[in-house]
mmCIF file of C-alpha atoms in Angstrom:
data_model
loop_
_atom_site.group_PDB
_atom_site.id
_atom_site.type_symbol
_atom_site.label_atom_id
_atom_site.label_comp_id
_atom_site.label_asym_id
_atom_site.label_seq_id
_atom_site.Cartn_x
_atom_site.Cartn_y
_atom_site.Cartn_z
ATOM 1 C CA UNK A 1 0.119 0.058 0.173
ATOM 2 C CA UNK A 2 1.239 3.490 -0.814
ATOM 3 C CA UNK A 3 2.252 4.993 2.533
ATOM 4 C CA UNK A 4 1.034 8.690 1.615
ATOM 5 C CA UNK A 5 -2.444 7.021 0.627
ATOM 6 C CA UNK A 6 -2.618 5.333 3.973
ATOM 7 C CA UNK A 7 -1.701 8.667 6.149
ATOM 8 C CA UNK A 8 -3.990 10.633 4.018
ATOM 9 C CA UNK A 9 -7.120 8.103 4.458
ATOM 10 C CA UNK A 10 -6.217 8.234 8.229
ATOM 11 C CA UNK A 11 -6.397 11.831 8.520
ATOM 12 C CA UNK A 12 -9.582 11.703 6.360
ATOM 13 C CA UNK A 13 -11.098 9.259 8.936
ATOM 14 C CA UNK A 14 -9.830 11.416 11.885
ATOM 15 C CA UNK A 15 -11.354 14.528 10.369
ATOM 16 C CA UNK A 16 -14.555 12.646 9.625
ATOM 17 C CA UNK A 17 -15.319 11.951 13.191
ATOM 18 C CA UNK A 18 -14.073 15.381 14.632
ATOM 19 C CA UNK A 19 -10.765 14.060 16.253
ATOM 20 C CA UNK A 20 -8.479 16.383 17.667
ATOM 21 C CA UNK A 21 -6.823 18.464 15.421
ATOM 22 C CA UNK A 22 -3.056 17.906 16.664
ATOM 23 C CA UNK A 23 -3.827 14.028 15.593
ATOM 24 C CA UNK A 24 -4.859 14.884 12.169
ATOM 25 C CA UNK A 25 -2.021 17.154 11.837
ATOM 26 C CA UNK A 26 0.405 14.482 12.630
ATOM 27 C CA UNK A 27 -0.793 12.334 9.620
ATOM 28 C CA UNK A 28 -1.033 15.213 7.268
ATOM 29 C CA UNK A 29 2.578 16.318 8.052
ATOM 30 C CA UNK A 30 3.867 12.735 7.532
ATOM 31 C CA UNK A 31 2.248 12.383 4.392
ATOM 32 C CA UNK A 32 3.706 15.859 3.260
ATOM 33 C CA UNK A 33 7.079 14.610 4.435
ATOM 34 C CA UNK A 34 7.005 11.446 2.541
ATOM 35 C CA UNK A 35 5.710 13.234 -0.567
ATOM 36 C CA UNK A 36 8.822 15.220 -0.485
ATOM 37 C CA UNK A 37 11.332 12.396 -0.007
ATOM 38 C CA UNK A 38 13.307 11.088 -2.964
ATOM 39 C CA UNK A 39 12.127 7.898 -4.649
ATOM 40 C CA UNK A 40 12.987 5.033 -2.480
ATOM 41 C CA UNK A 41 13.967 7.221 0.409
ATOM 42 C CA UNK A 42 10.909 6.123 2.878
ATOM 43 C CA UNK A 43 12.000 2.466 2.161
ATOM 44 C CA UNK A 44 15.795 3.114 2.632
ATOM 45 C CA UNK A 45 15.024 4.920 6.217
ATOM 46 C CA UNK A 46 12.694 2.123 6.876
ATOM 47 C CA UNK A 47 15.924 -0.656 6.507
ATOM 48 C CA UNK A 48 18.113 1.565 8.054
ATOM 49 C CA UNK A 49 15.908 2.177 11.180
ATOM 50 C CA UNK A 50 16.181 6.012 10.664
ATOM 51 C CA UNK A 51 12.582 6.751 9.700
ATOM 52 C CA UNK A 52 11.715 8.521 12.995
ATOM 53 C CA UNK A 53 14.877 10.669 12.765
ATOM 54 C CA UNK A 54 13.023 12.641 9.953
ATOM 55 C CA UNK A 55 11.051 15.823 11.573
ATOM 56 C CA UNK A 56 7.733 15.392 11.009
ATOM 57 C CA UNK A 57 7.403 11.524 11.523
ATOM 58 C CA UNK A 58 6.632 10.057 15.169
ATOM 59 C CA UNK A 59 6.298 6.550 16.198
ATOM 60 C CA UNK A 60 2.761 6.283 15.012
ATOM 61 C CA UNK A 61 3.142 7.431 11.529
ATOM 62 C CA UNK A 62 6.438 5.805 11.223
ATOM 63 C CA UNK A 63 4.607 2.440 11.961
ATOM 64 C CA UNK A 64 1.943 3.269 9.513
ATOM 65 C CA UNK A 65 4.532 4.117 6.901
ATOM 66 C CA UNK A 66 6.559 0.680 7.527
ATOM 67 C CA UNK A 67 3.506 -1.373 7.345
ATOM 68 C CA UNK A 68 2.180 0.277 4.355
ATOM 69 C CA UNK A 69 5.798 -0.285 2.733
ATOM 70 C CA UNK A 70 5.475 -4.215 3.639
ATOM 71 C CA UNK A 71 2.547 -4.460 1.552
ATOM 72 C CA UNK A 72 0.198 -4.620 4.789
ATOM 73 C CA UNK A 73 -2.940 -2.348 5.484
ATOM 74 C CA UNK A 74 -1.633 -0.347 8.324
ATOM 75 C CA UNK A 75 -3.306 -1.614 11.599
ATOM 76 C CA UNK A 76 -4.442 1.899 12.593
ATOM 77 C CA UNK A 77 -6.170 2.383 9.620
ATOM 78 C CA UNK A 78 -7.841 -0.804 9.479
ATOM 79 C CA UNK A 79 -9.130 -0.121 12.975
ATOM 80 C CA UNK A 80 -10.293 3.296 11.940
ATOM 81 C CA UNK A 81 -12.194 1.932 8.814
ATOM 82 C CA UNK A 82 -13.833 -0.716 11.030
ATOM 83 C CA UNK A 83 -15.043 2.126 13.389
ATOM 84 C CA UNK A 84 -16.453 4.106 10.330
ATOM 85 C CA UNK A 85 -18.228 0.995 8.909
ATOM 86 C CA UNK A 86 -19.831 0.437 12.294
ATOM 87 C CA UNK A 87 -21.341 3.683 12.484
ATOM 88 C CA UNK A 88 -24.923 3.678 12.194
ATOM 89 C CA UNK A 89 -26.110 5.066 8.946
ATOM 90 C CA UNK A 90 -29.055 7.597 8.581
ATOM 91 C CA UNK A 91 -32.164 5.744 7.636
ATOM 92 C CA UNK A 92 -32.921 8.336 4.940
ATOM 93 C CA UNK A 93 -30.989 10.314 2.667
ATOM 94 C CA UNK A 94 -29.059 7.940 0.333
ATOM 95 C CA UNK A 95 -31.193 8.642 -2.575
ATOM 96 C CA UNK A 96 -30.694 12.075 -2.557
ATOM 97 C CA UNK A 97 -27.093 11.590 -1.607
ATOM 98 C CA UNK A 98 -26.425 9.768 -4.676
ATOM 99 C CA UNK A 99 -27.874 12.589 -6.839
ATOM 100 C CA UNK A 100 -25.537 15.563 -5.218
ATOM 101 C CA UNK A 101 -22.767 16.882 -7.774
ATOM 102 C CA UNK A 102 -21.102 19.183 -5.359
ATOM 103 C CA UNK A 103 -20.715 21.213 -2.239
ATOM 104 C CA UNK A 104 -21.167 25.034 -2.005
ATOM 105 C CA UNK A 105 -19.562 25.580 1.019
ATOM 106 C CA UNK A 106 -15.933 24.780 2.208
ATOM 107 C CA UNK A 107 -12.816 26.421 3.576
ATOM 108 C CA UNK A 108 -9.324 25.941 3.234
ATOM 109 C CA UNK A 109 -6.104 27.302 5.587
ATOM 110 C CA UNK A 110 -6.200 30.413 3.719
ATOM 111 C CA UNK A 111 -9.035 31.669 6.344
ATOM 112 C CA UNK A 112 -10.055 29.203 9.290
ATOM 113 C CA UNK A 113 -9.663 25.849 7.372
ATOM 114 C CA UNK A 114 -7.224 23.338 8.590
ATOM 115 C CA UNK A 115 -5.853 22.253 4.970
ATOM 116 C CA UNK A 116 -4.602 23.610 1.742
ATOM 117 C CA UNK A 117 -6.760 24.495 -1.009
ATOM 118 C CA UNK A 118 -5.191 21.651 -3.016
ATOM 119 C CA UNK A 119 -6.191 19.157 -0.441
ATOM 120 C CA UNK A 120 -9.640 20.116 -0.188
ATOM 121 C CA UNK A 121 -10.061 20.183 -4.032
ATOM 122 C CA UNK A 122 -8.608 16.775 -4.262
ATOM 123 C CA UNK A 123 -10.586 15.161 -1.737
ATOM 124 C CA UNK A 124 -13.796 16.612 -3.065
ATOM 125 C CA UNK A 125 -12.655 15.010 -6.418
ATOM 126 C CA UNK A 126 -12.021 11.640 -4.785
ATOM 127 C CA UNK A 127 -15.492 11.603 -3.152
ATOM 128 C CA UNK A 128 -16.894 11.976 -6.531
ATOM 129 C CA UNK A 129 -17.843 15.449 -6.775
ATOM 130 C CA UNK A 130 -18.057 17.223 -10.173
ATOM 131 C CA UNK A 131 -17.475 20.548 -8.840
ATOM 132 C CA UNK A 132 -17.026 22.398 -5.427
ATOM 133 C CA UNK A 133 -16.898 25.717 -4.249
ATOM 134 C CA UNK A 134 -14.262 27.359 -2.117
ATOM 135 C CA UNK A 135 -15.828 29.904 0.332
ATOM 136 C CA UNK A 136 -13.275 31.043 2.642
ATOM 137 C CA UNK A 137 -14.471 34.099 4.774
ATOM 138 C CA UNK A 138 -14.778 37.841 4.466
ATOM 139 C CA UNK A 139 -12.350 40.609 5.730
ATOM 140 C CA UNK A 140 -14.330 41.714 8.705
ATOM 141 C CA UNK A 141 -14.357 37.940 10.415
ATOM 142 C CA UNK A 142 -10.856 38.558 11.343
ATOM 143 C CA UNK A 143 -10.975 35.989 14.053
ATOM 144 C CA UNK A 144 -11.285 33.358 11.236
ATOM 145 C CA UNK A 145 -8.521 35.066 8.903
ATOM 146 C CA UNK A 146 -11.122 36.658 6.553
ATOM 147 C CA UNK A 147 -9.598 37.576 3.194
ATOM 148 C CA UNK A 148 -8.940 41.078 2.453
ATOM 149 C CA UNK A 149 -9.598 41.731 -1.284
ATOM 150 C CA UNK A 150 -6.066 41.540 -2.096
ATOM 151 C CA UNK A 151 -5.955 38.053 -0.729
ATOM 152 C CA UNK A 152 -9.106 37.064 -2.375
ATOM 153 C CA UNK A 153 -7.819 38.106 -5.907
ATOM 154 C CA UNK A 154 -4.716 36.023 -4.975
ATOM 155 C CA UNK A 155 -6.586 33.092 -4.184
ATOM 156 C CA UNK A 156 -8.545 33.419 -7.558
ATOM 157 C CA UNK A 157 -5.325 33.126 -9.195
ATOM 158 C CA UNK A 158 -4.416 30.077 -7.428
ATOM 159 C CA UNK A 159 -8.150 28.253 -7.836
ATOM 160 C CA UNK A 160 -7.435 29.073 -11.976
ATOM 161 C CA UNK A 161 -3.965 27.497 -11.698
ATOM 162 C CA UNK A 162 -5.344 24.416 -10.130
ATOM 163 C CA UNK A 163 -8.441 24.108 -12.456
ATOM 164 C CA UNK A 164 -5.998 23.689 -15.207
ATOM 165 C CA UNK A 165 -4.568 20.509 -13.702
ATOM 166 C CA UNK A 166 -7.913 19.024 -12.356
ATOM 167 C CA UNK A 167 -10.319 18.714 -15.248
ATOM 168 C CA UNK A 168 -12.908 17.788 -15.439
ATOM 169 C CA UNK A 169 -13.545 18.527 -11.757
ATOM 170 C CA UNK A 170 -14.017 22.167 -11.229
ATOM 171 C CA UNK A 171 -13.025 23.972 -8.132
ATOM 172 C CA UNK A 172 -15.263 26.988 -8.263
ATOM 173 C CA UNK A 173 -14.234 30.641 -6.711
ATOM 174 C CA UNK A 174 -16.677 31.929 -4.058
ATOM 175 C CA UNK A 175 -16.584 33.368 -0.522
ATOM 176 C CA UNK A 176 -18.473 33.022 2.667
ATOM 177 C CA UNK A 177 -19.185 36.586 2.988
ATOM 178 C CA UNK A 178 -20.558 38.143 6.220
ATOM 179 C CA UNK A 179 -24.079 39.979 6.384
ATOM 180 C CA UNK A 180 -23.477 43.377 8.185
ATOM 181 C CA UNK A 181 -26.006 44.557 10.452
ATOM 182 C CA UNK A 182 -27.444 46.545 8.016
ATOM 183 C CA UNK A 183 -27.842 44.012 5.670
ATOM 184 C CA UNK A 184 -24.975 44.785 3.317
ATOM 185 C CA UNK A 185 -22.127 42.245 2.296
ATOM 186 C CA UNK A 186 -18.700 42.294 3.504
ATOM 187 C CA UNK A 187 -16.677 42.506 0.607
ATOM 188 C CA UNK A 188 -15.985 44.910 -2.676
ATOM 189 C CA UNK A 189 -19.042 44.606 -5.044
ATOM 190 C CA UNK A 190 -16.794 44.433 -8.004
ATOM 191 C CA UNK A 191 -14.946 41.394 -6.437
ATOM 192 C CA UNK A 192 -18.239 39.560 -5.678
ATOM 193 C CA UNK A 193 -19.237 39.957 -9.236
ATOM 194 C CA UNK A 194 -16.175 37.929 -10.281
ATOM 195 C CA UNK A 195 -16.986 34.985 -7.973
ATOM 196 C CA UNK A 196 -18.916 31.966 -9.065
ATOM 197 C CA UNK A 197 -20.818 31.373 -6.011
ATOM 198 C CA UNK A 198 -21.385 33.681 -3.062
ATOM 199 C CA UNK A 199 -22.498 32.452 0.318
ATOM 200 C CA UNK A 200 -23.926 34.792 2.763
ATOM 201 C CA UNK A 201 -23.902 34.362 6.564
ATOM 202 C CA UNK A 202 -24.540 36.280 9.772
ATOM 203 C CA UNK A 203 -21.379 35.675 12.232
ATOM 204 C CA UNK A 204 -21.790 39.009 14.291
ATOM 205 C CA UNK A 205 -25.000 40.277 16.512
ATOM 206 C CA UNK A 206 -26.680 36.989 16.476
ATOM 207 C CA UNK A 207 -29.008 38.105 19.166
ATOM 208 C CA UNK A 208 -30.593 41.248 17.437
ATOM 209 C CA UNK A 209 -33.951 41.775 17.858
ATOM 210 C CA UNK A 210 -36.203 39.938 15.540
ATOM 211 C CA UNK A 211 -37.541 42.689 13.580
ATOM 212 C CA UNK A 212 -33.899 44.302 12.480
ATOM 213 C CA UNK A 213 -32.658 40.715 11.921
ATOM 214 C CA UNK A 214 -35.504 39.960 9.314
ATOM 215 C CA UNK A 215 -34.684 43.074 7.501
ATOM 216 C CA UNK A 216 -30.970 42.441 7.780
ATOM 217 C CA UNK A 217 -31.384 39.140 6.082
ATOM 218 C CA UNK A 218 -34.264 40.159 3.669
ATOM 219 C CA UNK A 219 -31.683 42.616 2.364
ATOM 220 C CA UNK A 220 -28.723 40.227 1.914
ATOM 221 C CA UNK A 221 -30.675 37.657 0.258
ATOM 222 C CA UNK A 222 -31.927 40.272 -1.913
ATOM 223 C CA UNK A 223 -28.533 41.414 -3.103
ATOM 224 C CA UNK A 224 -27.891 40.758 -6.771
ATOM 225 C CA UNK A 225 -24.480 38.713 -5.676
ATOM 226 C CA UNK A 226 -25.903 36.505 -2.975
ATOM 227 C CA UNK A 227 -26.613 33.034 -3.955
ATOM 228 C CA UNK A 228 -26.790 30.901 -0.860
ATOM 229 C CA UNK A 229 -28.025 31.925 2.656
ATOM 230 C CA UNK A 230 -25.591 30.183 5.005
ATOM 231 C CA UNK A 231 -26.495 28.335 8.525
ATOM 232 C CA UNK A 232 -29.485 30.918 8.849
ATOM 233 C CA UNK A 233 -30.179 30.692 12.755
ATOM 234 C CA UNK A 234 -26.562 30.582 13.491
ATOM 235 C CA UNK A 235 -27.388 28.083 16.077
ATOM 236 C CA UNK A 236 -24.784 25.586 17.868
ATOM 237 C CA UNK A 237 -25.565 22.367 19.318
ATOM 238 C CA UNK A 238 -22.597 21.475 20.938
ATOM 239 C CA UNK A 239 -20.037 22.709 23.815
ATOM 240 C CA UNK A 240 -21.643 25.854 25.563
ATOM 241 C CA UNK A 241 -24.031 25.935 22.336
ATOM 242 C CA UNK A 242 -25.902 28.964 21.051
ATOM 243 C CA UNK A 243 -29.474 29.747 20.406
ATOM 244 C CA UNK A 244 -30.940 30.345 17.152
ATOM 245 C CA UNK A 245 -31.202 33.895 16.053
ATOM 246 C CA UNK A 246 -34.747 35.127 15.891
ATOM 247 C CA UNK A 247 -36.485 36.470 12.900
ATOM 248 C CA UNK A 248 -39.747 36.274 10.723
ATOM 249 C CA UNK A 249 -38.780 33.081 8.620
ATOM 250 C CA UNK A 250 -41.843 33.305 6.572
ATOM 251 C CA UNK A 251 -40.627 36.547 5.366
ATOM 252 C CA UNK A 252 -37.010 35.888 4.881
ATOM 253 C CA UNK A 253 -37.880 32.492 3.086
ATOM 254 C CA UNK A 254 -40.158 34.267 0.910
ATOM 255 C CA UNK A 255 -37.351 36.881 0.091
ATOM 256 C CA UNK A 256 -35.149 33.969 -0.737
ATOM 257 C CA UNK A 257 -37.940 32.266 -3.221
ATOM 258 C CA UNK A 258 -38.439 35.673 -4.946
ATOM 259 C CA UNK A 259 -34.360 36.322 -5.311
ATOM 260 C CA UNK A 260 -33.867 32.643 -6.167
ATOM 261 C CA UNK A 261 -31.329 32.465 -3.150
ATOM 262 C CA UNK A 262 -30.901 28.986 -1.937
ATOM 263 C CA UNK A 263 -31.243 28.199 1.695
ATOM 264 C CA UNK A 264 -28.454 26.041 3.039
ATOM 265 C CA UNK A 265 -28.854 22.849 4.722
ATOM 266 C CA UNK A 266 -25.833 22.830 6.799
ATOM 267 C CA UNK A 267 -24.390 19.561 7.488
ATOM 268 C CA UNK A 268 -21.845 20.271 10.321
ATOM 269 C CA UNK A 269 -22.945 18.090 13.124
ATOM 270 C CA UNK A 270 -22.792 21.115 15.852
ATOM 271 C CA UNK A 271 -24.989 23.227 13.549
ATOM 272 C CA UNK A 272 -27.568 21.160 11.499
ATOM 273 C CA UNK A 273 -29.101 24.327 10.504
ATOM 274 C CA UNK A 274 -31.992 25.191 9.736
ATOM 275 C CA UNK A 275 -33.931 23.173 12.279
ATOM 276 C CA UNK A 276 -36.579 20.986 10.956
ATOM 277 C CA UNK A 277 -39.395 23.281 11.759
ATOM 278 C CA UNK A 278 -37.636 26.018 9.630
ATOM 279 C CA UNK A 279 -36.515 23.490 7.130
ATOM 280 C CA UNK A 280 -40.154 22.640 6.449
ATOM 281 C CA UNK A 281 -41.081 26.558 6.153
ATOM 282 C CA UNK A 282 -38.665 26.973 3.498
ATOM 283 C CA UNK A 283 -40.216 23.964 1.688
ATOM 284 C CA UNK A 284 -43.543 25.582 1.668
ATOM 285 C CA UNK A 285 -42.239 29.034 0.861
ATOM 286 C CA UNK A 286 -40.641 27.339 -2.442
ATOM 287 C CA UNK A 287 -37.269 28.131 -1.963
ATOM 288 C CA UNK A 288 -34.145 26.417 -3.605
ATOM 289 C CA UNK A 289 -31.746 24.610 -1.217
ATOM 290 C CA UNK A 290 -28.180 23.665 -1.101
ATOM 291 C CA UNK A 291 -26.907 20.780 0.866
ATOM 292 C CA UNK A 292 -23.564 21.950 2.096
ATOM 293 C CA UNK A 293 -20.667 20.487 4.714
ATOM 294 C CA UNK A 294 -19.389 23.873 5.571
ATOM 295 C CA UNK A 295 -16.228 21.774 5.783
ATOM 296 C CA UNK A 296 -13.144 22.956 7.529
ATOM 297 C CA UNK A 297 -11.089 19.739 6.765
ATOM 298 C CA UNK A 298 -11.089 17.044 3.976
ATOM 299 C CA UNK A 299 -12.728 14.461 5.946
ATOM 300 C CA UNK A 300 -15.614 16.745 6.966
ATOM 301 C CA UNK A 301 -16.532 16.836 3.085
ATOM 302 C CA UNK A 302 -18.040 13.377 3.750
ATOM 303 C CA UNK A 303 -20.830 14.872 6.003
ATOM 304 C CA UNK A 304 -23.488 15.540 3.262
ATOM 305 C CA UNK A 305 -25.561 12.392 4.291
ATOM 306 C CA UNK A 306 -26.866 13.988 7.519
ATOM 307 C CA UNK A 307 -28.032 16.835 5.451
ATOM 308 C CA UNK A 308 -29.636 14.585 2.765
ATOM 309 C CA UNK A 309 -31.707 12.695 5.538
ATOM 310 C CA UNK A 310 -32.851 15.832 7.006
ATOM 311 C CA UNK A 311 -33.768 17.209 3.790
ATOM 312 C CA UNK A 312 -35.537 14.001 2.475
ATOM 313 C CA UNK A 313 -37.547 14.036 6.075
ATOM 314 C CA UNK A 314 -38.697 17.549 5.443
ATOM 315 C CA UNK A 315 -39.886 16.841 1.875
ATOM 316 C CA UNK A 316 -37.064 18.937 0.036
ATOM 317 C CA UNK A 317 -37.628 18.281 -3.474
ATOM 318 C CA UNK A 318 -34.606 16.963 -5.078
ATOM 319 C CA UNK A 319 -34.588 19.012 -8.278
ATOM 320 C CA UNK A 320 -34.622 22.174 -6.085
ATOM 321 C CA UNK A 321 -31.342 21.138 -4.363
ATOM 322 C CA UNK A 322 -28.708 23.383 -6.248
ATOM 323 C CA UNK A 323 -25.904 20.738 -4.997
ATOM 324 C CA UNK A 324 -27.631 18.226 -7.215
ATOM 325 C CA UNK A 325 -27.254 20.375 -10.225
ATOM 326 C CA UNK A 326 -24.728 19.810 -12.982
ATOM 327 C CA UNK A 327 -21.962 22.322 -13.326
ATOM 328 C CA UNK A 328 -23.381 24.291 -16.193
ATOM 329 C CA UNK A 329 -26.965 24.633 -14.705
ATOM 330 C CA UNK A 330 -25.201 25.824 -11.629
ATOM 331 C CA UNK A 331 -23.325 28.427 -13.183
ATOM 332 C CA UNK A 332 -26.164 29.564 -15.115
ATOM 333 C CA UNK A 333 -28.227 29.940 -11.882
ATOM 334 C CA UNK A 334 -25.384 31.677 -9.819
ATOM 335 C CA UNK A 335 -24.556 33.996 -12.717
#
């Protein structure tokens, strides 16, 4: 077995299960180190007993490399695969999952994600996506490394270069753009016009009174460049938790339907946003939907099944899910 493949797969499975970041980083770092080695160097170091002297390779990652080079499935990888296969699968969602073509919401280490753009895009393609949208944060979210206009322009050039190598898979340019308190968007208008897909989300003043929050969301989803309303209630279910933002859902979802802005079904386990009650309201309003992982690491790109299960449970029509659309249809809608 190729040791880099084994190390990357272990990191993927750890990310998928929300393991501690330091554990994931150990395997991704080791994969990068082995990739940079000269042909045959890893095997030579195993034979000489010097593998663990290499910076970035520790006892556990060295054991994985040794077992892989010996033609075995590393024991640690085998255990993680068994644990993953033993997880109870949602009873619903498989049919819709099979129809998905992409993901409109993922982050890289350019903002608060944990992996390079290359790793996120490569993993999306390996999962069978035809396309995915890179949506790092906008400038005012400094705590998450939001991209200034200059950095976003640099990122556009990087994505263009990678797409030359990745065809037919396509990494689309995008942003998770903060919705400011007055409903305006946190990025230069001319830059927003250049992007393939714009996700708009609230990250500040989440406990605003319902009336101004409703006006804030209505203004944002009606913005000409807005394509997807991200995690609309802002709730968090884990840790100390965070309550839902309060707003007139009927008015906001009606605005989404009129503007053609999709409501995101966020698949992060700590979000699962919107709640089922609001998801059913969005269905009644006739909105479009985007089933997105909001992935901050490659393994999290495999979370869409949870969103698909909730979508089927709440009666979301498959043809109204933009992440099930082929690239040409998606770009025509988002353009």
